[in-house]
Amino acid sequence: MSPPLALESQVQALTDLYNSIQNARHYPRELLKNTIVPNPLTLAPPSLSLYSQQLKDIVHMLRSDAVQSALRAAQESEKTDGQNIMNNVRRENRKRRRPPSPESPQPYTVIERQSSSLFPATEDSALLKSSELVEYIRQFNKEHSSCRLGIWQGTRSSIRDVKNPAILRFTIKDVLMAYLTVSYTVNDLSLVVESVTAFGPRERKLPHSQSEYSVYRMLSQELGRMIHSDPQVGLQKFMTLLCSYENMFTARCDKCQRVLCVEGHVAAVERVWDESNGRWEPRHVSC
């Protein structure tokens, strides 16, 4: 074996090997699929024979004493001080990349927005105006014997002016009491329901407080969910919902047919509109 080459000779030997391997990357793929025989000139085209000979030259170069000595020297140098040695040789990506073709414009499709309101889509009369509230309350109390509706005021006063927002007090005898907040705007005097808080029939609570009983707190949450589904719900439509709670503690759930749910033993505080029967059906929250 020949003595170790000088540093310049070792670098030159490795550089020549690297260039030969890089040139071999452009050889046709048939060289990897066909078996190279001792006499390729009689079995393969001249171009393949030339490439085969060049591959053999690379193998001989790799096995030569000069290259092997340079590789051993590089390995020993790396073991001695392997820090700050980085492979800065970047592979050149010669594969042609096709630029992305622009997508064809898609036709505009009109999506019909479906209403998320939980209230029935009835074509009733116009919404109640603020000036009509007092007369509506009188007519409502005449038509409902067990339900009462009135304007709530924080202090006793003989003047019954409709404020904005106004707080209404609704009661069902021996069932519940609820405070309704209704309001209107300058451009639209129609009354809409903003919020509802339910209490027990004998609880003495203010509108901004909450009930001490879980069933009425759940009822307040359910009524709030109904309002959230239709923030512009009118007072008349909402009162039909409240009147459906007249039998809250005796009505059976339309799903499980139980008065109290299995989990929590709570009455059916949820109401679902039945189009076929035209009425609100009771349902447990867990059902």
PDB file of C-alpha atoms in Angstrom:
ATOM      1  CA  MET A   1       0.000   0.000   0.000  1.00  0.00           C
ATOM      2  CA  SER A   2       1.331   3.435  -0.918  1.00  0.00           C
ATOM      3  CA  PRO A   3       2.274   5.907   1.810  1.00  0.00           C
ATOM      4  CA  PRO A   4      -0.292   8.571   2.846  1.00  0.00           C
ATOM      5  CA  LEU A   5      -0.695  11.365   0.355  1.00  0.00           C
ATOM      6  CA  ALA A   6      -0.273  15.001   1.166  1.00  0.00           C
ATOM      7  CA  LEU A   7      -3.332  16.958   2.274  1.00  0.00           C
ATOM      8  CA  GLU A   8      -3.743  18.647  -1.110  1.00  0.00           C
ATOM      9  CA  SER A   9      -3.602  15.301  -2.923  1.00  0.00           C
ATOM     10  CA  GLN A  10      -6.190  13.785  -0.566  1.00  0.00           C
ATOM     11  CA  VAL A  11      -8.589  16.700  -1.078  1.00  0.00           C
ATOM     12  CA  GLN A  12      -8.127  16.470  -4.855  1.00  0.00           C
ATOM     13  CA  ALA A  13      -8.784  12.703  -4.825  1.00  0.00           C
ATOM     14  CA  LEU A  14     -12.028  13.130  -2.863  1.00  0.00           C
ATOM     15  CA  THR A  15     -13.105  16.035  -5.093  1.00  0.00           C
ATOM     16  CA  ASP A  16     -12.609  13.951  -8.242  1.00  0.00           C
ATOM     17  CA  LEU A  17     -14.641  11.120  -6.701  1.00  0.00           C
ATOM     18  CA  TYR A  18     -17.432  13.507  -5.746  1.00  0.00           C
ATOM     19  CA  ASN A  19     -17.599  14.991  -9.259  1.00  0.00           C
ATOM     20  CA  SER A  20     -17.718  11.536 -10.827  1.00  0.00           C
ATOM     21  CA  ILE A  21     -20.602  10.492  -8.571  1.00  0.00           C
ATOM     22  CA  GLN A  22     -22.486  13.701  -9.377  1.00  0.00           C
ATOM     23  CA  ASN A  23     -22.110  13.038 -13.100  1.00  0.00           C
ATOM     24  CA  ALA A  24     -23.408   9.493 -12.597  1.00  0.00           C
ATOM     25  CA  ARG A  25     -26.720  10.903 -11.317  1.00  0.00           C
ATOM     26  CA  HIS A  26     -27.623  11.788 -14.910  1.00  0.00           C
ATOM     27  CA  TYR A  27     -27.179   8.270 -16.238  1.00  0.00           C
ATOM     28  CA  PRO A  28     -30.302   6.559 -17.646  1.00  0.00           C
ATOM     29  CA  ARG A  29     -32.394   4.374 -15.373  1.00  0.00           C
ATOM     30  CA  GLU A  30     -31.897   1.336 -17.601  1.00  0.00           C
ATOM     31  CA  LEU A  31     -28.480   0.846 -16.035  1.00  0.00           C
ATOM     32  CA  LEU A  32     -30.157   0.051 -12.723  1.00  0.00           C
ATOM     33  CA  LYS A  33     -32.630  -2.375 -14.300  1.00  0.00           C
ATOM     34  CA  ASN A  34     -30.288  -4.394 -16.575  1.00  0.00           C
ATOM     35  CA  THR A  35     -27.552  -6.711 -15.417  1.00  0.00           C
ATOM     36  CA  ILE A  36     -24.097  -5.632 -16.533  1.00  0.00           C
ATOM     37  CA  VAL A  37     -22.298  -8.557 -18.149  1.00  0.00           C
ATOM     38  CA  PRO A  38     -18.545  -8.872 -18.866  1.00  0.00           C
ATOM     39  CA  ASN A  39     -19.005  -8.044 -22.560  1.00  0.00           C
ATOM     40  CA  PRO A  40     -21.726  -5.348 -22.699  1.00  0.00           C
ATOM     41  CA  LEU A  41     -20.945  -4.354 -26.293  1.00  0.00           C
ATOM     42  CA  THR A  42     -22.708  -7.442 -27.658  1.00  0.00           C
ATOM     43  CA  LEU A  43     -25.776  -7.222 -25.364  1.00  0.00           C
ATOM     44  CA  ALA A  44     -26.509  -3.492 -24.944  1.00  0.00           C
ATOM     45  CA  PRO A  45     -26.562  -0.405 -27.137  1.00  0.00           C
ATOM     46  CA  PRO A  46     -23.337   1.608 -27.398  1.00  0.00           C
ATOM     47  CA  SER A  47     -24.702   4.397 -25.156  1.00  0.00           C
ATOM     48  CA  LEU A  48     -25.450   1.967 -22.334  1.00  0.00           C
ATOM     49  CA  SER A  49     -22.048   0.362 -22.770  1.00  0.00           C
ATOM     50  CA  LEU A  50     -20.396   3.744 -22.359  1.00  0.00           C
ATOM     51  CA  TYR A  51     -22.313   4.482 -19.178  1.00  0.00           C
ATOM     52  CA  SER A  52     -21.522   1.026 -17.843  1.00  0.00           C
ATOM     53  CA  GLN A  53     -17.820   1.581 -18.398  1.00  0.00           C
ATOM     54  CA  GLN A  54     -17.989   4.929 -16.610  1.00  0.00           C
ATOM     55  CA  LEU A  55     -19.667   3.269 -13.626  1.00  0.00           C
ATOM     56  CA  LYS A  56     -16.877   0.709 -13.538  1.00  0.00           C
ATOM     57  CA  ASP A  57     -14.343   3.542 -13.547  1.00  0.00           C
ATOM     58  CA  ILE A  58     -16.062   5.092 -10.534  1.00  0.00           C
ATOM     59  CA  VAL A  59     -15.877   1.757  -8.711  1.00  0.00           C
ATOM     60  CA  HIS A  60     -12.163   1.435  -9.498  1.00  0.00           C
ATOM     61  CA  MET A  61     -11.583   5.004  -8.362  1.00  0.00           C
ATOM     62  CA  LEU A  62     -13.397   4.344  -5.081  1.00  0.00           C
ATOM     63  CA  ARG A  63     -11.301   1.218  -4.440  1.00  0.00           C
ATOM     64  CA  SER A  64      -8.008   2.881  -5.338  1.00  0.00           C
ATOM     65  CA  ASP A  65      -5.322   3.363  -2.704  1.00  0.00           C
ATOM     66  CA  ALA A  66      -5.387   7.142  -3.105  1.00  0.00           C
ATOM     67  CA  VAL A  67      -9.113   7.481  -2.368  1.00  0.00           C
ATOM     68  CA  GLN A  68      -9.078   4.899   0.423  1.00  0.00           C
ATOM     69  CA  SER A  69      -6.129   6.640   2.059  1.00  0.00           C
ATOM     70  CA  ALA A  70      -7.919   9.995   1.802  1.00  0.00           C
ATOM     71  CA  LEU A  71     -11.111   8.533   3.313  1.00  0.00           C
ATOM     72  CA  ARG A  72      -9.184   7.040   6.249  1.00  0.00           C
ATOM     73  CA  ALA A  73      -7.415  10.340   6.841  1.00  0.00           C
ATOM     74  CA  ALA A  74     -10.739  12.187   6.807  1.00  0.00           C
ATOM     75  CA  GLN A  75     -12.242   9.690   9.261  1.00  0.00           C
ATOM     76  CA  GLU A  76      -9.292  10.026  11.645  1.00  0.00           C
ATOM     77  CA  SER A  77      -9.467  13.813  11.414  1.00  0.00           C
ATOM     78  CA  GLU A  78     -13.185  13.732  12.244  1.00  0.00           C
ATOM     79  CA  LYS A  79     -12.569  11.556  15.306  1.00  0.00           C
ATOM     80  CA  THR A  80      -9.800  13.884  16.493  1.00  0.00           C
ATOM     81  CA  ASP A  81     -11.850  17.059  16.147  1.00  0.00           C
ATOM     82  CA  GLY A  82     -15.372  16.555  14.862  1.00  0.00           C
ATOM     83  CA  GLN A  83     -16.652  19.995  15.809  1.00  0.00           C
ATOM     84  CA  ASN A  84     -17.615  22.659  13.289  1.00  0.00           C
ATOM     85  CA  ILE A  85     -17.671  20.090  10.484  1.00  0.00           C
ATOM     86  CA  MET A  86     -20.716  20.670   8.364  1.00  0.00           C
ATOM     87  CA  ASN A  87     -21.700  19.286   5.047  1.00  0.00           C
ATOM     88  CA  ASN A  88     -22.199  22.397   2.958  1.00  0.00           C
ATOM     89  CA  VAL A  89     -22.671  20.468  -0.235  1.00  0.00           C
ATOM     90  CA  ARG A  90     -26.248  21.050  -1.308  1.00  0.00           C
ATOM     91  CA  ARG A  91     -27.944  18.689  -3.657  1.00  0.00           C
ATOM     92  CA  GLU A  92     -29.123  20.439  -6.727  1.00  0.00           C
ATOM     93  CA  ASN A  93     -32.725  19.752  -7.433  1.00  0.00           C
ATOM     94  CA  ARG A  94     -32.785  19.424 -11.189  1.00  0.00           C
ATOM     95  CA  LYS A  95     -36.326  18.161 -11.357  1.00  0.00           C
ATOM     96  CA  ARG A  96     -38.507  20.583 -13.222  1.00  0.00           C
ATOM     97  CA  ARG A  97     -41.435  21.719 -11.190  1.00  0.00           C
ATOM     98  CA  ARG A  98     -44.557  22.625 -12.992  1.00  0.00           C
ATOM     99  CA  PRO A  99     -45.974  25.917 -11.771  1.00  0.00           C
ATOM    100  CA  PRO A 100     -49.416  25.543 -10.225  1.00  0.00           C
ATOM    101  CA  SER A 101     -52.153  26.318 -12.681  1.00  0.00           C
ATOM    102  CA  PRO A 102     -54.714  28.871 -11.579  1.00  0.00           C
ATOM    103  CA  GLU A 103     -58.014  27.388 -10.532  1.00  0.00           C
ATOM    104  CA  SER A 104     -61.031  28.112 -12.625  1.00  0.00           C
ATOM    105  CA  PRO A 105     -63.509  30.463 -10.972  1.00  0.00           C
ATOM    106  CA  GLN A 106     -66.373  28.580  -9.413  1.00  0.00           C
ATOM    107  CA  PRO A 107     -69.934  29.706 -10.069  1.00  0.00           C
ATOM    108  CA  TYR A 108     -71.573  31.541  -7.206  1.00  0.00           C
ATOM    109  CA  THR A 109     -74.100  29.395  -5.407  1.00  0.00           C
ATOM    110  CA  VAL A 110     -76.797  31.134  -3.442  1.00  0.00           C
ATOM    111  CA  ILE A 111     -77.154  29.397  -0.081  1.00  0.00           C
ATOM    112  CA  GLU A 112     -80.512  29.878   1.501  1.00  0.00           C
ATOM    113  CA  ARG A 113     -80.014  30.716   5.147  1.00  0.00           C
ATOM    114  CA  GLN A 114     -82.214  28.676   7.407  1.00  0.00           C
ATOM    115  CA  SER A 115     -83.721  30.301  10.441  1.00  0.00           C
ATOM    116  CA  SER A 116     -82.368  29.102  13.777  1.00  0.00           C
ATOM    117  CA  SER A 117     -85.377  30.375  15.703  1.00  0.00           C
ATOM    118  CA  LEU A 118     -86.998  27.888  18.079  1.00  0.00           C
ATOM    119  CA  PHE A 119     -90.302  29.727  17.842  1.00  0.00           C
ATOM    120  CA  PRO A 120     -92.999  28.783  15.328  1.00  0.00           C
ATOM    121  CA  ALA A 121     -92.819  30.553  11.986  1.00  0.00           C
ATOM    122  CA  THR A 122     -96.339  31.951  12.122  1.00  0.00           C
ATOM    123  CA  GLU A 123     -97.518  34.756   9.897  1.00  0.00           C
ATOM    124  CA  ASP A 124     -99.231  36.632  12.682  1.00  0.00           C
ATOM    125  CA  SER A 125    -100.104  40.288  12.899  1.00  0.00           C
ATOM    126  CA  ALA A 126     -97.615  43.082  13.360  1.00  0.00           C
ATOM    127  CA  LEU A 127     -95.535  43.230  16.513  1.00  0.00           C
ATOM    128  CA  LEU A 128     -96.966  44.945  19.547  1.00  0.00           C
ATOM    129  CA  LYS A 129     -96.113  48.648  19.804  1.00  0.00           C
ATOM    130  CA  SER A 130     -95.119  50.327  23.044  1.00  0.00           C
ATOM    131  CA  SER A 131     -98.274  52.455  23.007  1.00  0.00           C
ATOM    132  CA  GLU A 132    -100.404  49.290  22.810  1.00  0.00           C
ATOM    133  CA  LEU A 133     -98.849  47.529  25.802  1.00  0.00           C
ATOM    134  CA  VAL A 134    -101.340  48.653  28.457  1.00  0.00           C
ATOM    135  CA  GLU A 135    -104.344  47.614  26.397  1.00  0.00           C
ATOM    136  CA  TYR A 136    -102.695  44.299  25.548  1.00  0.00           C
ATOM    137  CA  ILE A 137    -102.149  43.554  29.258  1.00  0.00           C
ATOM    138  CA  ARG A 138    -105.815  44.215  30.021  1.00  0.00           C
ATOM    139  CA  GLN A 139    -106.980  41.961  27.222  1.00  0.00           C
ATOM    140  CA  PHE A 140    -104.500  39.243  28.205  1.00  0.00           C
ATOM    141  CA  ASN A 141    -105.723  39.146  31.813  1.00  0.00           C
ATOM    142  CA  LYS A 142    -109.336  38.872  30.642  1.00  0.00           C
ATOM    143  CA  GLU A 143    -108.583  35.875  28.420  1.00  0.00           C
ATOM    144  CA  HIS A 144    -106.427  33.949  30.947  1.00  0.00           C
ATOM    145  CA  SER A 145    -107.837  33.032  34.329  1.00  0.00           C
ATOM    146  CA  SER A 146    -104.761  31.364  35.854  1.00  0.00           C
ATOM    147  CA  CYS A 147    -102.153  33.702  34.306  1.00  0.00           C
ATOM    148  CA  ARG A 148    -101.578  37.333  35.187  1.00  0.00           C
ATOM    149  CA  LEU A 149     -99.457  39.966  33.457  1.00  0.00           C
ATOM    150  CA  GLY A 150     -98.626  43.459  34.679  1.00  0.00           C
ATOM    151  CA  ILE A 151     -96.064  46.257  34.598  1.00  0.00           C
ATOM    152  CA  TRP A 152     -93.546  46.007  37.441  1.00  0.00           C
ATOM    153  CA  GLN A 153     -92.250  49.132  39.141  1.00  0.00           C
ATOM    154  CA  GLY A 154     -89.567  49.336  41.779  1.00  0.00           C
ATOM    155  CA  THR A 155     -91.560  51.807  43.879  1.00  0.00           C
ATOM    156  CA  ARG A 156     -95.258  52.240  44.426  1.00  0.00           C
ATOM    157  CA  SER A 157     -96.704  54.825  42.113  1.00  0.00           C
ATOM    158  CA  SER A 158    -100.097  55.596  40.659  1.00  0.00           C
ATOM    159  CA  ILE A 159     -98.514  56.503  37.313  1.00  0.00           C
ATOM    160  CA  ARG A 160     -98.204  53.493  34.998  1.00  0.00           C
ATOM    161  CA  ASP A 161     -95.948  54.874  32.302  1.00  0.00           C
ATOM    162  CA  VAL A 162     -94.258  52.419  29.956  1.00  0.00           C
ATOM    163  CA  LYS A 163     -90.525  52.877  30.365  1.00  0.00           C
ATOM    164  CA  ASN A 164     -87.854  51.750  27.961  1.00  0.00           C
ATOM    165  CA  PRO A 165     -86.824  49.142  28.809  1.00  0.00           C
ATOM    166  CA  ALA A 166     -89.903  48.058  30.724  1.00  0.00           C
ATOM    167  CA  ILE A 167     -90.145  45.191  33.216  1.00  0.00           C
ATOM    168  CA  LEU A 168     -93.269  43.036  33.192  1.00  0.00           C
ATOM    169  CA  ARG A 169     -94.323  40.646  35.934  1.00  0.00           C
ATOM    170  CA  PHE A 170     -95.925  37.388  34.815  1.00  0.00           C
ATOM    171  CA  THR A 171     -97.405  34.825  37.204  1.00  0.00           C
ATOM    172  CA  ILE A 172     -99.032  31.418  36.951  1.00  0.00           C
ATOM    173  CA  LYS A 173    -100.878  30.613  40.160  1.00  0.00           C
ATOM    174  CA  ASP A 174     -98.982  28.096  42.327  1.00  0.00           C
ATOM    175  CA  VAL A 175     -96.520  27.398  39.483  1.00  0.00           C
ATOM    176  CA  LEU A 176     -94.116  30.256  38.778  1.00  0.00           C
ATOM    177  CA  MET A 177     -93.436  33.968  38.679  1.00  0.00           C
ATOM    178  CA  ALA A 178     -91.255  35.583  36.004  1.00  0.00           C
ATOM    179  CA  TYR A 179     -89.875  39.023  35.211  1.00  0.00           C
ATOM    180  CA  LEU A 180     -89.741  39.982  31.529  1.00  0.00           C
ATOM    181  CA  THR A 181     -87.615  42.810  30.188  1.00  0.00           C
ATOM    182  CA  VAL A 182     -89.048  44.299  26.983  1.00  0.00           C
ATOM    183  CA  SER A 183     -87.697  47.217  24.986  1.00  0.00           C
ATOM    184  CA  TYR A 184     -88.028  49.162  21.747  1.00  0.00           C
ATOM    185  CA  THR A 185     -85.923  51.554  19.692  1.00  0.00           C
ATOM    186  CA  VAL A 186     -86.513  55.049  18.382  1.00  0.00           C
ATOM    187  CA  ASN A 187     -86.731  53.818  14.791  1.00  0.00           C
ATOM    188  CA  ASP A 188     -88.869  50.789  15.663  1.00  0.00           C
ATOM    189  CA  LEU A 189     -91.435  51.030  18.464  1.00  0.00           C
ATOM    190  CA  SER A 190     -92.184  47.285  18.367  1.00  0.00           C
ATOM    191  CA  LEU A 191     -91.662  45.564  21.716  1.00  0.00           C
ATOM    192  CA  VAL A 192     -89.161  42.695  21.782  1.00  0.00           C
ATOM    193  CA  VAL A 193     -88.269  40.461  24.727  1.00  0.00           C
ATOM    194  CA  GLU A 194     -84.704  40.913  25.961  1.00  0.00           C
ATOM    195  CA  SER A 195     -84.523  38.637  28.996  1.00  0.00           C
ATOM    196  CA  VAL A 196     -86.617  36.555  31.399  1.00  0.00           C
ATOM    197  CA  THR A 197     -85.908  35.425  34.957  1.00  0.00           C
ATOM    198  CA  ALA A 198     -88.118  32.787  36.586  1.00  0.00           C
ATOM    199  CA  PHE A 199     -88.812  32.326  40.300  1.00  0.00           C
ATOM    200  CA  GLY A 200     -90.995  30.271  42.553  1.00  0.00           C
ATOM    201  CA  PRO A 201     -94.575  31.545  42.990  1.00  0.00           C
ATOM    202  CA  ARG A 202     -93.914  32.594  46.607  1.00  0.00           C
ATOM    203  CA  GLU A 203     -90.369  33.888  46.274  1.00  0.00           C
ATOM    204  CA  ARG A 204     -89.912  37.581  47.011  1.00  0.00           C
ATOM    205  CA  LYS A 205     -87.082  38.413  44.648  1.00  0.00           C
ATOM    206  CA  LEU A 206     -86.070  41.378  42.535  1.00  0.00           C
ATOM    207  CA  PRO A 207     -85.797  41.082  38.728  1.00  0.00           C
ATOM    208  CA  HIS A 208     -81.995  41.206  38.742  1.00  0.00           C
ATOM    209  CA  SER A 209     -81.621  38.337  41.255  1.00  0.00           C
ATOM    210  CA  GLN A 210     -82.044  34.583  40.773  1.00  0.00           C
ATOM    211  CA  SER A 211     -84.189  31.876  42.280  1.00  0.00           C
ATOM    212  CA  GLU A 212     -83.119  29.724  45.197  1.00  0.00           C
ATOM    213  CA  TYR A 213     -84.545  26.636  43.479  1.00  0.00           C
ATOM    214  CA  SER A 214     -82.639  24.804  40.766  1.00  0.00           C
ATOM    215  CA  VAL A 215     -85.735  24.056  38.687  1.00  0.00           C
ATOM    216  CA  TYR A 216     -86.446  27.767  38.230  1.00  0.00           C
ATOM    217  CA  ARG A 217     -82.803  28.528  37.500  1.00  0.00           C
ATOM    218  CA  MET A 218     -82.905  25.864  34.792  1.00  0.00           C
ATOM    219  CA  LEU A 219     -86.127  27.388  33.499  1.00  0.00           C
ATOM    220  CA  SER A 220     -84.460  30.814  33.285  1.00  0.00           C
ATOM    221  CA  GLN A 221     -81.593  29.304  31.299  1.00  0.00           C
ATOM    222  CA  GLU A 222     -84.005  27.561  28.948  1.00  0.00           C
ATOM    223  CA  LEU A 223     -85.996  30.745  28.343  1.00  0.00           C
ATOM    224  CA  GLY A 224     -82.740  32.609  27.713  1.00  0.00           C
ATOM    225  CA  ARG A 225     -81.776  29.991  25.127  1.00  0.00           C
ATOM    226  CA  MET A 226     -85.109  30.489  23.394  1.00  0.00           C
ATOM    227  CA  ILE A 227     -84.613  34.260  23.251  1.00  0.00           C
ATOM    228  CA  HIS A 228     -81.069  33.806  21.948  1.00  0.00           C
ATOM    229  CA  SER A 229     -82.430  31.766  19.030  1.00  0.00           C
ATOM    230  CA  ASP A 230     -84.632  34.705  18.003  1.00  0.00           C
ATOM    231  CA  PRO A 231     -83.525  38.049  19.509  1.00  0.00           C
ATOM    232  CA  GLN A 232     -86.391  39.842  17.726  1.00  0.00           C
ATOM    233  CA  VAL A 233     -89.165  37.685  19.154  1.00  0.00           C
ATOM    234  CA  GLY A 234     -92.298  39.686  19.858  1.00  0.00           C
ATOM    235  CA  LEU A 235     -94.102  39.852  23.177  1.00  0.00           C
ATOM    236  CA  GLN A 236     -97.283  38.123  21.959  1.00  0.00           C
ATOM    237  CA  LYS A 237     -95.417  35.109  20.601  1.00  0.00           C
ATOM    238  CA  PHE A 238     -93.338  34.819  23.754  1.00  0.00           C
ATOM    239  CA  MET A 239     -96.409  34.921  25.990  1.00  0.00           C
ATOM    240  CA  THR A 240     -97.798  31.819  24.268  1.00  0.00           C
ATOM    241  CA  LEU A 241     -94.599  30.061  25.318  1.00  0.00           C
ATOM    242  CA  LEU A 242     -94.880  31.189  28.940  1.00  0.00           C
ATOM    243  CA  CYS A 243     -98.522  30.126  29.175  1.00  0.00           C
ATOM    244  CA  SER A 244     -97.514  26.584  28.168  1.00  0.00           C
ATOM    245  CA  TYR A 245     -95.834  26.193  31.589  1.00  0.00           C
ATOM    246  CA  GLU A 246     -99.197  26.148  33.349  1.00  0.00           C
ATOM    247  CA  ASN A 247     -98.850  22.375  33.862  1.00  0.00           C
ATOM    248  CA  MET A 248     -95.057  22.348  34.297  1.00  0.00           C
ATOM    249  CA  PHE A 249     -95.102  20.039  37.338  1.00  0.00           C
ATOM    250  CA  THR A 250     -97.694  17.605  35.949  1.00  0.00           C
ATOM    251  CA  ALA A 251     -96.894  17.435  32.223  1.00  0.00           C
ATOM    252  CA  ARG A 252     -95.106  14.350  30.901  1.00  0.00           C
ATOM    253  CA  CYS A 253     -92.073  14.603  28.668  1.00  0.00           C
ATOM    254  CA  ASP A 254     -92.926  13.835  25.041  1.00  0.00           C
ATOM    255  CA  LYS A 255     -89.751  11.719  24.799  1.00  0.00           C
ATOM    256  CA  CYS A 256     -89.543   9.586  27.957  1.00  0.00           C
ATOM    257  CA  GLN A 257     -93.168  10.029  29.095  1.00  0.00           C
ATOM    258  CA  ARG A 258     -92.013  10.815  32.628  1.00  0.00           C
ATOM    259  CA  VAL A 259     -92.963  13.810  34.762  1.00  0.00           C
ATOM    260  CA  LEU A 260     -89.522  14.019  36.391  1.00  0.00           C
ATOM    261  CA  CYS A 261     -86.340  13.129  34.548  1.00  0.00           C
ATOM    262  CA  VAL A 262     -84.236  10.211  35.747  1.00  0.00           C
ATOM    263  CA  GLU A 263     -81.165  12.396  36.284  1.00  0.00           C
ATOM    264  CA  GLY A 264     -81.770  15.185  38.766  1.00  0.00           C
ATOM    265  CA  HIS A 265     -85.512  14.547  39.164  1.00  0.00           C
ATOM    266  CA  VAL A 266     -86.378  17.866  37.510  1.00  0.00           C
ATOM    267  CA  ALA A 267     -89.606  18.728  35.715  1.00  0.00           C
ATOM    268  CA  ALA A 268     -89.781  19.202  31.949  1.00  0.00           C
ATOM    269  CA  VAL A 269     -88.681  22.842  31.658  1.00  0.00           C
ATOM    270  CA  GLU A 270     -87.908  22.659  27.936  1.00  0.00           C
ATOM    271  CA  ARG A 271     -90.550  23.387  25.308  1.00  0.00           C
ATOM    272  CA  VAL A 272     -90.500  22.237  21.679  1.00  0.00           C
ATOM    273  CA  TRP A 273     -92.987  23.469  19.113  1.00  0.00           C
ATOM    274  CA  ASP A 274     -94.990  20.707  17.424  1.00  0.00           C
ATOM    275  CA  GLU A 275     -96.132  21.779  13.973  1.00  0.00           C
ATOM    276  CA  SER A 276     -98.585  18.895  13.590  1.00  0.00           C
ATOM    277  CA  ASN A 277    -100.444  19.660  16.826  1.00  0.00           C
ATOM    278  CA  GLY A 278     -99.812  23.403  16.800  1.00  0.00           C
ATOM    279  CA  ARG A 279     -98.691  23.562  20.437  1.00  0.00           C
ATOM    280  CA  TRP A 280     -95.664  23.557  22.722  1.00  0.00           C
ATOM    281  CA  GLU A 281     -94.651  20.077  23.880  1.00  0.00           C
ATOM    282  CA  PRO A 282     -92.853  19.601  27.239  1.00  0.00           C
ATOM    283  CA  ARG A 283     -89.453  17.943  27.307  1.00  0.00           C
ATOM    284  CA  HIS A 284     -86.682  17.324  29.811  1.00  0.00           C
ATOM    285  CA  VAL A 285     -83.369  19.049  29.185  1.00  0.00           C
ATOM    286  CA  SER A 286     -81.581  15.681  29.382  1.00  0.00           C
ATOM    287  CA  CYS A 287     -83.937  14.123  26.824  1.00  0.00           C
TER     288      CYS A 287
END
